[in-house]
């Protein structure tokens, strides 16, 4: 797989402080997901492969998290960008919408995205679907993503079930869904 990594970029979506314990919108297993995202990040950094951090800043009236100029909106220290690593600012779930992500990927010759991030059910889902529609092949690192419980029509849906359902849908038609360990083993770590 090492050979195929030449046109591959790691995209870290919204791994920001508000999603962690004590944040304004805590997710289930955010710490564990960030640790796996860090393992992928270290792998890409060691090989000088492209890394793109995506940071959501909420501009919508009434937003309660990822507010501009707050500590909660900052990228979590575990995966903080290094000088020279791209940071794409976004204001919508889809990381391609009204951002320069597509231009950055094209300029680097990227054809395959390895995705980790938060929330599985929102920004990861929207970005992976958009990437596939734009012609990218996509791998999602399922244990490097985190979700949150939902409710639908009076029925509570626990976070692990939300996470699994969204990943199952992405794996059905939009992406290869693997663990970080599987990806690293296949990529030759």
C-alpha positions as a printed NumPy array, in Angstrom:
array([[  0.   ,   0.   ,   0.   ],
       [  2.977,   2.315,   0.546],
       [  3.131,   2.903,  -3.22 ],
       [ -0.494,   4.066,  -3.313],
       [  0.107,   6.618,  -0.562],
       [  1.857,   9.043,  -2.919],
       [ -1.504,  10.613,  -3.874],
       [ -3.012,  10.31 ,  -0.403],
       [ -3.788,  12.966,   2.202],
       [ -4.958,  12.688,   5.789],
       [ -7.963,  14.901,   6.538],
       [ -8.639,  15.536,  10.234],
       [-12.129,  16.971,  10.603],
       [-13.152,  19.146,  13.56 ],
       [-11.104,  17.487,  16.29 ],
       [-11.729,  20.53 ,  18.453],
       [-11.831,  21.165,  22.189],
       [-15.61 ,  21.62 ,  22.501],
       [-16.088,  17.919,  21.635],
       [-13.981,  16.721,  24.578],
       [-14.817,  16.276,  28.281],
       [-15.554,  19.702,  29.732],
       [-16.344,  21.13 ,  26.285],
       [-19.612,  22.678,  25.193],
       [-20.729,  19.678,  23.081],
       [-19.012,  16.561,  24.406],
       [-18.959,  13.469,  22.212],
       [-18.822,   9.827,  23.202],
       [-15.246,   8.445,  23.162],
       [-13.685,  11.66 ,  21.864],
       [-10.434,  11.016,  23.764],
       [-10.082,   7.501,  22.316],
       [-10.84 ,   8.775,  18.81 ],
       [ -8.275,  11.557,  19.145],
       [ -5.626,   9.028,  20.202],
       [ -6.268,   7.01 ,  17.037],
       [ -6.286,  10.165,  14.918],
       [ -2.905,  11.011,  16.443],
       [ -1.525,   7.609,  15.414],
       [ -2.616,   8.28 ,  11.821],
       [ -1.221,  11.813,  12.007],
       [  2.149,  10.54 ,  13.214],
       [  2.215,   8.03 ,  10.334],
       [  1.544,  10.736,   7.73 ],
       [  4.033,  13.144,   9.302],
       [  6.777,  10.49 ,   9.394],
       [  6.344,   9.999,   5.634],
       [  5.96 ,  13.69 ,   4.762],
       [  2.52 ,  13.013,   3.299],
       [ -0.087,  15.777,   3.077],
       [ -2.081,  16.516,   6.221],
       [ -5.085,  18.827,   6.233],
       [ -6.729,  19.956,   9.457],
       [-10.319,  21.13 ,   9.149],
       [-11.597,  23.554,  11.77 ],
       [-15.259,  24.468,  12.142],
       [-16.116,  27.964,  13.325],
       [-19.827,  28.459,  14.045],
       [-21.217,  31.68 ,  12.621],
       [-24.907,  30.769,  12.747],
       [-27.07 ,  32.826,  15.109],
       [-27.733,  30.869,  18.276],
       [-24.709,  28.577,  17.898],
       [-23.574,  27.183,  21.242],
       [-20.168,  25.677,  20.429],
       [-17.177,  26.28 ,  18.134],
       [-17.751,  29.959,  18.693],
       [-15.209,  32.336,  17.129],
       [-12.173,  33.183,  19.255],
       [-12.986,  30.65 ,  22.006],
       [-10.77 ,  27.901,  23.409],
       [-13.482,  25.391,  22.52 ],
       [-13.113,  26.154,  18.827],
       [ -9.377,  25.472,  18.859],
       [ -8.026,  22.225,  17.42 ],
       [ -7.366,  19.758,  20.237],
       [ -3.712,  19.696,  21.372],
       [ -3.396,  15.976,  20.648],
       [ -3.686,  16.649,  16.889],
       [ -2.717,  20.324,  16.745],
       [ -1.309,  21.475,  13.408],
       [  2.408,  21.953,  13.027],
       [  3.802,  24.922,  11.117],
       [  3.294,  24.306,   7.417],
       [  0.328,  21.95 ,   7.812],
       [ -2.815,  23.173,   6.095],
       [ -5.789,  24.34 ,   8.153],
       [ -9.088,  24.713,   6.31 ],
       [-11.671,  26.897,   8.069],
       [-15.279,  25.947,   7.463],
       [-18.721,  27.057,   8.558],
       [-20.832,  24.139,   7.266],
       [-20.781,  20.361,   7.857],
       [-19.347,  19.616,   4.394],
       [-15.643,  20.502,   4.504],
       [-15.702,  21.307,   0.772],
       [-18.537,  23.857,   0.982],
       [-17.242,  27.416,   0.601],
       [-13.662,  26.414,   1.505],
       [-10.419,  25.942,  -0.389],
       [-10.172,  22.225,   0.443],
       [-10.744,  21.089,  -3.139],
       [ -8.11 ,  23.513,  -4.464],
       [ -5.566,  22.366,  -1.871],
       [ -6.149,  18.716,  -2.75 ],
       [ -5.871,  19.352,  -6.482],
       [ -2.683,  21.388,  -6.042],
       [ -1.117,  18.463,  -4.167],
       [ -2.301,  15.86 ,  -6.699],
       [ -4.345,  14.07 ,  -4.054],
       [ -6.719,  11.361,  -5.254],
       [ -7.273,   9.408,  -2.026],
       [ -8.399,  10.786,   1.328],
       [ -7.902,   9.122,   4.69 ],
       [-10.47 ,  10.68 ,   7.007],
       [-10.773,  10.898,  10.756],
       [-12.731,  13.323,  12.844],
       [-15.841,  14.462,  14.552],
       [-18.826,  14.125,  14.418],
       [-19.279,  10.858,  12.567],
       [-22.95 ,  11.693,  12.065],
       [-22.488,  15.183,  10.71 ],
       [-19.243,  16.649,   9.371],
       [-17.473,  13.34 ,   8.735],
       [-20.54 ,  12.005,   6.932],
       [-21.088,  15.172,   4.866],
       [-17.427,  15.466,   3.892],
       [-16.963,  11.801,   2.957],
       [-20.062,  11.816,   0.759],
       [-18.96 ,  15.035,  -0.945],
       [-15.427,  13.692,  -1.466],
       [-16.756,  10.524,  -3.102],
       [-19.081,  12.589,  -5.298],
       [-16.061,  14.683,  -6.35 ],
       [-14.24 ,  11.533,  -7.457],
       [-11.901,  10.895,  -4.534],
       [-11.421,   7.427,  -3.13 ],
       [-11.942,   7.626,   0.612],
       [-10.878,   5.573,   3.608],
       [-12.531,   6.347,   6.948],
       [-10.702,   5.378,  10.129],
       [-13.709,   4.338,  12.196],
       [-11.988,   4.33 ,  15.568],
       [-10.531,   7.794,  14.883],
       [-14.046,   9.27 ,  14.685],
       [-16.535,  10.079,  17.434],
       [-20.3  ,  10.495,  17.615],
       [-23.069,  11.559,  19.945],
       [-26.397,  10.079,  20.995],
       [-29.458,  11.215,  19.063],
       [-33.196,  11.053,  19.422],
       [-35.67 ,  10.365,  16.633],
       [-39.43 ,  10.301,  16.943],
       [-39.204,   9.815,  20.704],
       [-36.659,   7.002,  20.429],
       [-33.225,   7.412,  22.009],
       [-30.347,   6.242,  19.841],
       [-27.144,   5.65 ,  21.849],
       [-23.901,   7.122,  20.519],
       [-22.31 ,   3.739,  19.616],
       [-25.371,   2.897,  17.495],
       [-25.337,   6.314,  15.811],
       [-21.629,   5.864,  15.08 ],
       [-22.14 ,   2.35 ,  13.687],
       [-25.142,   3.275,  11.55 ],
       [-23.415,   6.211,   9.877],
       [-20.226,   4.241,   9.265],
       [-22.212,   1.324,   7.864],
       [-23.909,   3.688,   5.414],
       [-20.603,   5.274,   4.382],
       [-19.047,   1.831,   3.968],
       [-21.939,   0.698,   1.806],
       [-21.283,   3.119,  -1.04 ],
       [-18.918,   5.983,  -0.224],
       [-15.769,   4.763,   1.49 ],
       [-13.666,   1.919,   2.751],
       [-14.162,   1.858,   6.525],
       [-11.303,   0.358,   8.564],
       [ -9.695,   0.716,  11.96 ],
       [ -6.6  ,   2.846,  12.319],
       [ -4.596,  -0.283,  13.124],
       [ -5.799,  -1.995,   9.933],
       [ -4.896,   1.034,   7.859],
       [ -1.438,   1.358,   9.391],
       [ -0.756,  -2.372,   8.957],
       [ -1.841,  -2.306,   5.3  ],
       [  0.115,   0.893,   4.67 ],
       [  3.301,  -0.708,   5.872],
       [  3.897,   0.701,   9.334]])
